[in-house]
JSON list of C-alpha atoms in Angstrom, two decimals:
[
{"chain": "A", "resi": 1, "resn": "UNK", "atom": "CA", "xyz": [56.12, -3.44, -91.79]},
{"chain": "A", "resi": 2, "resn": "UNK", "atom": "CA", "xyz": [59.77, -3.39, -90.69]},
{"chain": "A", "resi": 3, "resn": "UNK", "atom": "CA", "xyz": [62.44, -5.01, -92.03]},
{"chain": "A", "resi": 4, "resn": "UNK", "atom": "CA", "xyz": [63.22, -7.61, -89.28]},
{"chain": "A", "resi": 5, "resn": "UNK", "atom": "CA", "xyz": [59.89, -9.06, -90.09]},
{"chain": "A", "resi": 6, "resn": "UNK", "atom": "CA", "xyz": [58.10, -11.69, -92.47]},
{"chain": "A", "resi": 7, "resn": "UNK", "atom": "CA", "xyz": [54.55, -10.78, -94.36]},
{"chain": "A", "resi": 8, "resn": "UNK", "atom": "CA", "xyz": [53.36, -14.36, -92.69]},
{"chain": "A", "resi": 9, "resn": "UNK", "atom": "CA", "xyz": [53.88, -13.10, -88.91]},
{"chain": "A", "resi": 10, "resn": "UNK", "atom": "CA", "xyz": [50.83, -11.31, -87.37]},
{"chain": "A", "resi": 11, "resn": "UNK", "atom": "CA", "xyz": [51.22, -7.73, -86.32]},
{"chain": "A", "resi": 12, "resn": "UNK", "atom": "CA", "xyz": [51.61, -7.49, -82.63]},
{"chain": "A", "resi": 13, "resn": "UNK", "atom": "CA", "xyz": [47.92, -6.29, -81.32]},
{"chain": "A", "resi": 14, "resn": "UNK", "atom": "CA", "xyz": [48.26, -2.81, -79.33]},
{"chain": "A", "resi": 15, "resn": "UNK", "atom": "CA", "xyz": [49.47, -2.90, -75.80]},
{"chain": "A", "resi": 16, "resn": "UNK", "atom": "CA", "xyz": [47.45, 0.27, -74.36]},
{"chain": "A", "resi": 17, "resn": "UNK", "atom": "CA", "xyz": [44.40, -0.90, -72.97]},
{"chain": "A", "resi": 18, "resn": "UNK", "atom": "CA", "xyz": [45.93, -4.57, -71.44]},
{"chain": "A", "resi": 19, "resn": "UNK", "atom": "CA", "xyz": [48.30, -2.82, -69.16]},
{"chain": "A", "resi": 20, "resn": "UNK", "atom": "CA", "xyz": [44.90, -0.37, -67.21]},
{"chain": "A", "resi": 21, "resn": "UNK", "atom": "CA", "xyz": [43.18, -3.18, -66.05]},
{"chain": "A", "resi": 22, "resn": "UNK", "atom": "CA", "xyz": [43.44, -4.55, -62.78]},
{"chain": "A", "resi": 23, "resn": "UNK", "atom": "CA", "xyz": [41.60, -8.19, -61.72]},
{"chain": "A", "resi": 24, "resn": "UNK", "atom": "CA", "xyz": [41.19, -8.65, -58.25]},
{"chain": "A", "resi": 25, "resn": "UNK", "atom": "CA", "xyz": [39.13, -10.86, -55.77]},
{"chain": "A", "resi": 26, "resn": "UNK", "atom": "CA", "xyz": [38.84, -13.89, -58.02]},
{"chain": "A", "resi": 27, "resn": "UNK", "atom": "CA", "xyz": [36.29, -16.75, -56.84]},
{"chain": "A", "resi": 28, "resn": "UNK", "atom": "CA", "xyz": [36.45, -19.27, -56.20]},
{"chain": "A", "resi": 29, "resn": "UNK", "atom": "CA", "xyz": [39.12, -20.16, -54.45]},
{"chain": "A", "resi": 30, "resn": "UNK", "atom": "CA", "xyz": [40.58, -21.76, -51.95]},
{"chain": "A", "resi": 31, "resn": "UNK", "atom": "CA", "xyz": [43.42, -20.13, -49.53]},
{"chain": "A", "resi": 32, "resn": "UNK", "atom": "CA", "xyz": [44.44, -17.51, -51.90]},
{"chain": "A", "resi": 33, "resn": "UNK", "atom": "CA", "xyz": [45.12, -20.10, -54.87]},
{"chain": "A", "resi": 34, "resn": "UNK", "atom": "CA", "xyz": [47.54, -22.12, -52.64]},
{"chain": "A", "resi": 35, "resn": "UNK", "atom": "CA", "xyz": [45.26, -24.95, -52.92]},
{"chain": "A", "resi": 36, "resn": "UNK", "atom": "CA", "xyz": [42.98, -26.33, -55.81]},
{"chain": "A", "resi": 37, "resn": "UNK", "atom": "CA", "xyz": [38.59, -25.65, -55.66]},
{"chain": "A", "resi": 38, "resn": "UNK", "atom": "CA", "xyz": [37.23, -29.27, -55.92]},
{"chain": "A", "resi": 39, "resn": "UNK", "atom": "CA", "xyz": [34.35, -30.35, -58.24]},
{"chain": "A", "resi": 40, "resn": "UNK", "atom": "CA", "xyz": [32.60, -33.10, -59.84]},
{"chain": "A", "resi": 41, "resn": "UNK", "atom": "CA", "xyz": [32.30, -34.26, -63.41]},
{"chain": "A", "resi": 42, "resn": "UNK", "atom": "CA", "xyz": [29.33, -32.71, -64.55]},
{"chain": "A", "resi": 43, "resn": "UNK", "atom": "CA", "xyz": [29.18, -29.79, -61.94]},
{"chain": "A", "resi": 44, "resn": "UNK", "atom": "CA", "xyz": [29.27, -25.86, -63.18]},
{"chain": "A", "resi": 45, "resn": "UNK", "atom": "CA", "xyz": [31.90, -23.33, -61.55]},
{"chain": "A", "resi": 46, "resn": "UNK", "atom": "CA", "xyz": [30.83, -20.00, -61.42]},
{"chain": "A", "resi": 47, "resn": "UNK", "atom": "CA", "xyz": [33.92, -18.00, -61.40]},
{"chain": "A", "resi": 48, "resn": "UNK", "atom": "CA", "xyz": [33.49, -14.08, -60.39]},
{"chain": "A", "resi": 49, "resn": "UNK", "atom": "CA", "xyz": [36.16, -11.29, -60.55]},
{"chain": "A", "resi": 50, "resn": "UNK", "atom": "CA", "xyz": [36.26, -7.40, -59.45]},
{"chain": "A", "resi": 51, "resn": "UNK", "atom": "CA", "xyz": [37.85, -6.65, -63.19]},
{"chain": "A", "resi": 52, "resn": "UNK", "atom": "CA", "xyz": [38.63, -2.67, -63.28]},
{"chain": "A", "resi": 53, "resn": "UNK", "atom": "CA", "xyz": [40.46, 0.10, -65.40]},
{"chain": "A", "resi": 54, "resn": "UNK", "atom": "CA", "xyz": [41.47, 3.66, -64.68]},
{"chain": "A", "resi": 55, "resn": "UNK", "atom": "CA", "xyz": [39.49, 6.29, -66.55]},
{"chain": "A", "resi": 56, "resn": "UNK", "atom": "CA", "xyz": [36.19, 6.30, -68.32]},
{"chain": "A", "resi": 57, "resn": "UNK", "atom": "CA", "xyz": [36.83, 3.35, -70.92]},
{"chain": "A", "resi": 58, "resn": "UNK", "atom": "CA", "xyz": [34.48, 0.67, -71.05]},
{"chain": "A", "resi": 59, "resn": "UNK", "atom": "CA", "xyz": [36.39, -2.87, -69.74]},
{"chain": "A", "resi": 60, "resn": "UNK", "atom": "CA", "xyz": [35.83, -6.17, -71.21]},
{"chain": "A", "resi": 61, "resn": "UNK", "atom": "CA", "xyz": [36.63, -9.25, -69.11]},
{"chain": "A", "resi": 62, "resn": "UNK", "atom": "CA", "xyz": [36.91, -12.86, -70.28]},
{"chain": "A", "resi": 63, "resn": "UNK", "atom": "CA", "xyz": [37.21, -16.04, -68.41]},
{"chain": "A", "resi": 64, "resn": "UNK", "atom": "CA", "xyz": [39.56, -18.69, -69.73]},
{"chain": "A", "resi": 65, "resn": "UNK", "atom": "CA", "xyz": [39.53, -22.40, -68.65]},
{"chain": "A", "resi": 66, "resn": "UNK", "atom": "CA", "xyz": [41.33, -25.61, -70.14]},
{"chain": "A", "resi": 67, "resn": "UNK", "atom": "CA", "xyz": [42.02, -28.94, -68.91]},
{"chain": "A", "resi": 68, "resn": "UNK", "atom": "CA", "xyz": [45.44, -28.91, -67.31]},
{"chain": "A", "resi": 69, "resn": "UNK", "atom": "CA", "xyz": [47.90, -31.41, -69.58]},
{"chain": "A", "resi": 70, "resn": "UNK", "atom": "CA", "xyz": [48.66, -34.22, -67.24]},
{"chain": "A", "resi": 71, "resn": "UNK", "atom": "CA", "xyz": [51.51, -36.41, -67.47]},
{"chain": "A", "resi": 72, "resn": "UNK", "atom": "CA", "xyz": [50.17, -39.17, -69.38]},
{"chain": "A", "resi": 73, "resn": "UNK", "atom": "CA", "xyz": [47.02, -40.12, -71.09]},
{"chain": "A", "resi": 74, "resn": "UNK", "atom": "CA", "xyz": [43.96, -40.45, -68.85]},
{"chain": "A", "resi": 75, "resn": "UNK", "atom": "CA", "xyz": [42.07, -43.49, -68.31]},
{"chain": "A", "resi": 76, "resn": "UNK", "atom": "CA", "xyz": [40.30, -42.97, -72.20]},
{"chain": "A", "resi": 77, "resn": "UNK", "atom": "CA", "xyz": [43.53, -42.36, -73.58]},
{"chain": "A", "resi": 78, "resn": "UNK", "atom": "CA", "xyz": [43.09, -38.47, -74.04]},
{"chain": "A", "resi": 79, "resn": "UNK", "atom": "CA", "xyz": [45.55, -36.35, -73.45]},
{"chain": "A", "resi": 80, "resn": "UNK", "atom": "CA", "xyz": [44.14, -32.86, -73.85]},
{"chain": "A", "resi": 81, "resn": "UNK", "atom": "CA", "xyz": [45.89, -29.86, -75.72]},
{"chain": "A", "resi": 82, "resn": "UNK", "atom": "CA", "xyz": [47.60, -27.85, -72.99]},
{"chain": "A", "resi": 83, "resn": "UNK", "atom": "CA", "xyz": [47.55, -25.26, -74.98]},
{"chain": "A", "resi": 84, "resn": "UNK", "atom": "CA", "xyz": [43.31, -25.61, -75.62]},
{"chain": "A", "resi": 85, "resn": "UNK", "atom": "CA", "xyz": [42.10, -22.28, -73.71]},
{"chain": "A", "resi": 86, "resn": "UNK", "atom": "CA", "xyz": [38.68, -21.26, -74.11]},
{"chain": "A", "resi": 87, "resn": "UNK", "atom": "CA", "xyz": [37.00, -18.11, -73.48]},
{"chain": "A", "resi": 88, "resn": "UNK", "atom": "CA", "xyz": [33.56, -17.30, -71.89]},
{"chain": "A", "resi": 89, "resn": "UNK", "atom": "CA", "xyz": [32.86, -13.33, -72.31]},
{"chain": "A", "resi": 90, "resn": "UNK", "atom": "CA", "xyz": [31.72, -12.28, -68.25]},
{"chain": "A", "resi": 91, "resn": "UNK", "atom": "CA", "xyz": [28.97, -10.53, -67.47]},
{"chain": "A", "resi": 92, "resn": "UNK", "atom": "CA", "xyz": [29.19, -7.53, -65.64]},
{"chain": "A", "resi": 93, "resn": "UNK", "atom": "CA", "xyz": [26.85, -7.63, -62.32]},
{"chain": "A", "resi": 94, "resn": "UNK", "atom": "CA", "xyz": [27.57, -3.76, -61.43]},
{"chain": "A", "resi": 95, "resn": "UNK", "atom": "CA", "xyz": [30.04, -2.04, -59.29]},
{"chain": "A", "resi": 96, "resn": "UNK", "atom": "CA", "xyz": [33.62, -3.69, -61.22]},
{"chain": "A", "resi": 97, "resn": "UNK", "atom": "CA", "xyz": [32.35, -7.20, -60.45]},
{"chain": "A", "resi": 98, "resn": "UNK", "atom": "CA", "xyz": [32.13, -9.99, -63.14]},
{"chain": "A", "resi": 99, "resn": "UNK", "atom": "CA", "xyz": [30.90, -13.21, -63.52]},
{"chain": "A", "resi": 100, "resn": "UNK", "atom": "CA", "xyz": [31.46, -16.60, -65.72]},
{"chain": "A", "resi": 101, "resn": "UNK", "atom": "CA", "xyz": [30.93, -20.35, -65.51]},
{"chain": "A", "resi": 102, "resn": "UNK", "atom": "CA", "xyz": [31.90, -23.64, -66.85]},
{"chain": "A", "resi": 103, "resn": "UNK", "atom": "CA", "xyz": [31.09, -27.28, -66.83]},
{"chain": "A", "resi": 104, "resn": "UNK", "atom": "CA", "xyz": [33.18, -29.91, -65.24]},
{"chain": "A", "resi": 105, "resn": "UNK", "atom": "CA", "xyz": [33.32, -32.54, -68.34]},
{"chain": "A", "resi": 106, "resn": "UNK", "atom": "CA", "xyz": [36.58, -34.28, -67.80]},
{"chain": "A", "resi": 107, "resn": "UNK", "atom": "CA", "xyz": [37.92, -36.06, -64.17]},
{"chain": "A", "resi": 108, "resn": "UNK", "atom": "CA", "xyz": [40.95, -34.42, -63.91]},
{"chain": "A", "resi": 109, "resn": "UNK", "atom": "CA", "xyz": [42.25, -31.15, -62.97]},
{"chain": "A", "resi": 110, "resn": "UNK", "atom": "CA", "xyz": [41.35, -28.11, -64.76]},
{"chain": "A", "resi": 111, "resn": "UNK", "atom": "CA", "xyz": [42.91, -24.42, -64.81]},
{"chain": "A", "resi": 112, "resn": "UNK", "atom": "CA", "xyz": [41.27, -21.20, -65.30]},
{"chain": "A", "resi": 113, "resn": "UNK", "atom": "CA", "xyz": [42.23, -17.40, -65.02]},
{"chain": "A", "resi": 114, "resn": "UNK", "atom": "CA", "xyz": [40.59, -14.20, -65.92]},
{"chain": "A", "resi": 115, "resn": "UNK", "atom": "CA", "xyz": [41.67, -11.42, -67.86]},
{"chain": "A", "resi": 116, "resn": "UNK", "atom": "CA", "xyz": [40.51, -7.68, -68.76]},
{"chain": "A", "resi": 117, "resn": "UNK", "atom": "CA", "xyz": [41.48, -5.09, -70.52]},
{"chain": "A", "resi": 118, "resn": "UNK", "atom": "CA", "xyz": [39.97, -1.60, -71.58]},
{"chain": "A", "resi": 119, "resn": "UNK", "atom": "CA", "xyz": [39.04, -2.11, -74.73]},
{"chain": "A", "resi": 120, "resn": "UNK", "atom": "CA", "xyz": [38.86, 0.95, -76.90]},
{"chain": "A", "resi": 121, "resn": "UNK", "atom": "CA", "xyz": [36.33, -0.46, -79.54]},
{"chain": "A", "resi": 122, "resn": "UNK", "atom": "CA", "xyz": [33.62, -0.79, -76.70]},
{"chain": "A", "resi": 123, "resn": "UNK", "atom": "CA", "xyz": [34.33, 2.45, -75.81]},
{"chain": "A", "resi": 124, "resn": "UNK", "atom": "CA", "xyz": [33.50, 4.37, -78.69]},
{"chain": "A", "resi": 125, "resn": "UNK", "atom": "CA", "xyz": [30.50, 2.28, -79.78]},
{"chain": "A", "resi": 126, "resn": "UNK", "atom": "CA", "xyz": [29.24, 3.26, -76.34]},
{"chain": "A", "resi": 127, "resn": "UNK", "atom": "CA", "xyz": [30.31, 7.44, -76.79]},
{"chain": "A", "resi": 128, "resn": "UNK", "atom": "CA", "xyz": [28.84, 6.96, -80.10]},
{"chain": "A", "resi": 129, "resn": "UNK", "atom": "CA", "xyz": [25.36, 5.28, -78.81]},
{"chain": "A", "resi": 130, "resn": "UNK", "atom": "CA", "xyz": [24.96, 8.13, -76.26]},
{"chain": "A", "resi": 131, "resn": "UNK", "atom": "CA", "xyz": [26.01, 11.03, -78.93]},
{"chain": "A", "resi": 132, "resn": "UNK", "atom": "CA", "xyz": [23.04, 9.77, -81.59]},
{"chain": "A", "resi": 133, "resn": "UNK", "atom": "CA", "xyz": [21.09, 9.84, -78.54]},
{"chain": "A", "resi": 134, "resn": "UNK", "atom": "CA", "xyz": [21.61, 13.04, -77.85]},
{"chain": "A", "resi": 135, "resn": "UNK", "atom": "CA", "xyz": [21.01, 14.41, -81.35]},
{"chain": "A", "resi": 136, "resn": "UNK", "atom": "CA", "xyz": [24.57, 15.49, -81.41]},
{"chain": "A", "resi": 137, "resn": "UNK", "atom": "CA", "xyz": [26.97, 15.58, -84.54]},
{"chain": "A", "resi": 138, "resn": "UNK", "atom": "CA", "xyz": [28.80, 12.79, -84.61]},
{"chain": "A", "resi": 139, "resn": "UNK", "atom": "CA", "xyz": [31.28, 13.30, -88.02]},
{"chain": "A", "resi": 140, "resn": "UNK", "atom": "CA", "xyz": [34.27, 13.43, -85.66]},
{"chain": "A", "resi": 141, "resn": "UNK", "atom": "CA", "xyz": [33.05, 9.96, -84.40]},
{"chain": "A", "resi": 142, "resn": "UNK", "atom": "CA", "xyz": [32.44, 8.13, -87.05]},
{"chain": "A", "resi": 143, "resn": "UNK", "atom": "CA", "xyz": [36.29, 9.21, -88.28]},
{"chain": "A", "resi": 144, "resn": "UNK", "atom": "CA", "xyz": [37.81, 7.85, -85.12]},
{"chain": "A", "resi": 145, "resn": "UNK", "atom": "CA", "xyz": [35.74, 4.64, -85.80]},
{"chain": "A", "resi": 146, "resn": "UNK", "atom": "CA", "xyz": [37.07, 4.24, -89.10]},
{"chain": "A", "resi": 147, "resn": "UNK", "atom": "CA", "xyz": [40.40, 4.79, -87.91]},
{"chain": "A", "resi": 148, "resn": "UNK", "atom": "CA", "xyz": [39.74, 1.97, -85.33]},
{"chain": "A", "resi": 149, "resn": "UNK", "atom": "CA", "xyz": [38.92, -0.29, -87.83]},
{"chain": "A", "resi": 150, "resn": "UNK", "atom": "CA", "xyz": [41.79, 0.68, -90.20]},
{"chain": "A", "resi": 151, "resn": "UNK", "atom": "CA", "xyz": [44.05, -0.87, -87.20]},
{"chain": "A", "resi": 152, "resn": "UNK", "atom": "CA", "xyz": [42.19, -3.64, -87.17]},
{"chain": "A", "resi": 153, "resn": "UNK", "atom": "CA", "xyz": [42.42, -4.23, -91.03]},
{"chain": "A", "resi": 154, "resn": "UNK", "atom": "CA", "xyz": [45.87, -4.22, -90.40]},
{"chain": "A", "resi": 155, "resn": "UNK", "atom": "CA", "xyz": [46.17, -6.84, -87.92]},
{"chain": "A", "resi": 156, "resn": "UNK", "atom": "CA", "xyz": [43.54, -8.90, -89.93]},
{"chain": "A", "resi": 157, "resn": "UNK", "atom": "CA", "xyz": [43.71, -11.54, -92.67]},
{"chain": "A", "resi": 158, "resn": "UNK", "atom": "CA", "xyz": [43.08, -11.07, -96.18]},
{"chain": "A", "resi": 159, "resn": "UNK", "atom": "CA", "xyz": [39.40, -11.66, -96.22]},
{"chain": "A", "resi": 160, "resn": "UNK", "atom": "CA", "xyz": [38.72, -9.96, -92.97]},
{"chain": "A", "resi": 161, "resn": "UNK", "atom": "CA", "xyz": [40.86, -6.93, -93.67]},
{"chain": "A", "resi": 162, "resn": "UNK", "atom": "CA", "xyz": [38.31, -6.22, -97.04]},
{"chain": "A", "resi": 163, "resn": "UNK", "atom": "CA", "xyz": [35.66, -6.51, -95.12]},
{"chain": "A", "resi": 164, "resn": "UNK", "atom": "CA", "xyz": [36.97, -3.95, -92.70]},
{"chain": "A", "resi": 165, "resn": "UNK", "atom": "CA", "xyz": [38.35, -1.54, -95.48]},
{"chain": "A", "resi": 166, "resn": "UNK", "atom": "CA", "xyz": [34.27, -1.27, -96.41]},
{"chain": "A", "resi": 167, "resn": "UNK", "atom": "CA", "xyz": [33.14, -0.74, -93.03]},
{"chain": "A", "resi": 168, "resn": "UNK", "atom": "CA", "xyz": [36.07, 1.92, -92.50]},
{"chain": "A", "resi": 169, "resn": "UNK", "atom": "CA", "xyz": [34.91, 3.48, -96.29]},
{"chain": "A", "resi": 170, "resn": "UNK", "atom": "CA", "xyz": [31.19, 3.23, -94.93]},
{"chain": "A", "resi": 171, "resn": "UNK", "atom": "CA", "xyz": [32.04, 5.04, -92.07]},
{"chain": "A", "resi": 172, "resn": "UNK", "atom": "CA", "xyz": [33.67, 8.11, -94.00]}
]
């Protein structure tokens, strides 16, 4: 921890892995984004994305949607939390493209985006899936994954970084 900051601010999360990934293609939509995709209250929208990284890592994408904040309260008297994003995991359908819905349940406009990011956790779980697999020796491995884990203790809370610290000792 440096000097400059407090023991109640998170640790910034790592930037390698956000930086690879490209997202591309996103549907729907209409004109490039210029103009808003239209739905119904009660309708799904099935939102698909060519998400991508360089190299061998395994990619994660996520679909985020909110209500957008409007200026006042709507007709109920809700104003939603701008802020309120949440996230659907995608599914990857083969050959970099993902896909993600979710229900219309508020008149109103909505937003949504897509992210994706090479995530390095994914990646060794999968190196490590193959490696047992094989038959192969896989001390090396299960050293890397503890060190994984040790940075994720770090960035954790309290509770969640013992937890970790066992899974990291396990793993030795």
């Amino acid at each position: 921890m440096t000097a400059d900051r407090t023991a109640s601010e998170p640790l910034p999360l790592p930037d390698e892995g956000r930086r690879r990934a490209v997202v591309e293609d996103v549907m729907p939509s209409v004109d490039g984004g210029r103009f808003p995709v239209k739905r119904v209250i009660g309708d799904t929208v099935v939102v698909e994305a060519d998400v991508f990284a360089d190299g061998h890592d395994e990619v994660v994408a996520v679909l985020r949607h909110r209500r957008a904040a409007p200026a006042a309260a709507d007709a109920r008297g809700e104003v939603p939390n701008p802020h309120g994003w949440t996230d659907v995991r995608m599914t990857p359908l083969g050959n970099d493209r993902w896909r993600a819905e979710f229900r219309v349940t508020h008149l109103g406009r909505h937003e949504y985006t897509v992210q994706g990011w090479a995530d390095r956790w994914e990646t060794w779980r999968h190196d490590l899936e193959k490696r047992v697999a094989a038959d192969q020796d896989v001390a090396v491995d299960l050293l890397i994954g503890a060190e994984l884990i040790d940075a994720a203790a770090a960035r954790a809370g309290h509770d969640a970084a013992a937890r970790l610290g066992t899974w990291a000792t396990a793993l030795r």
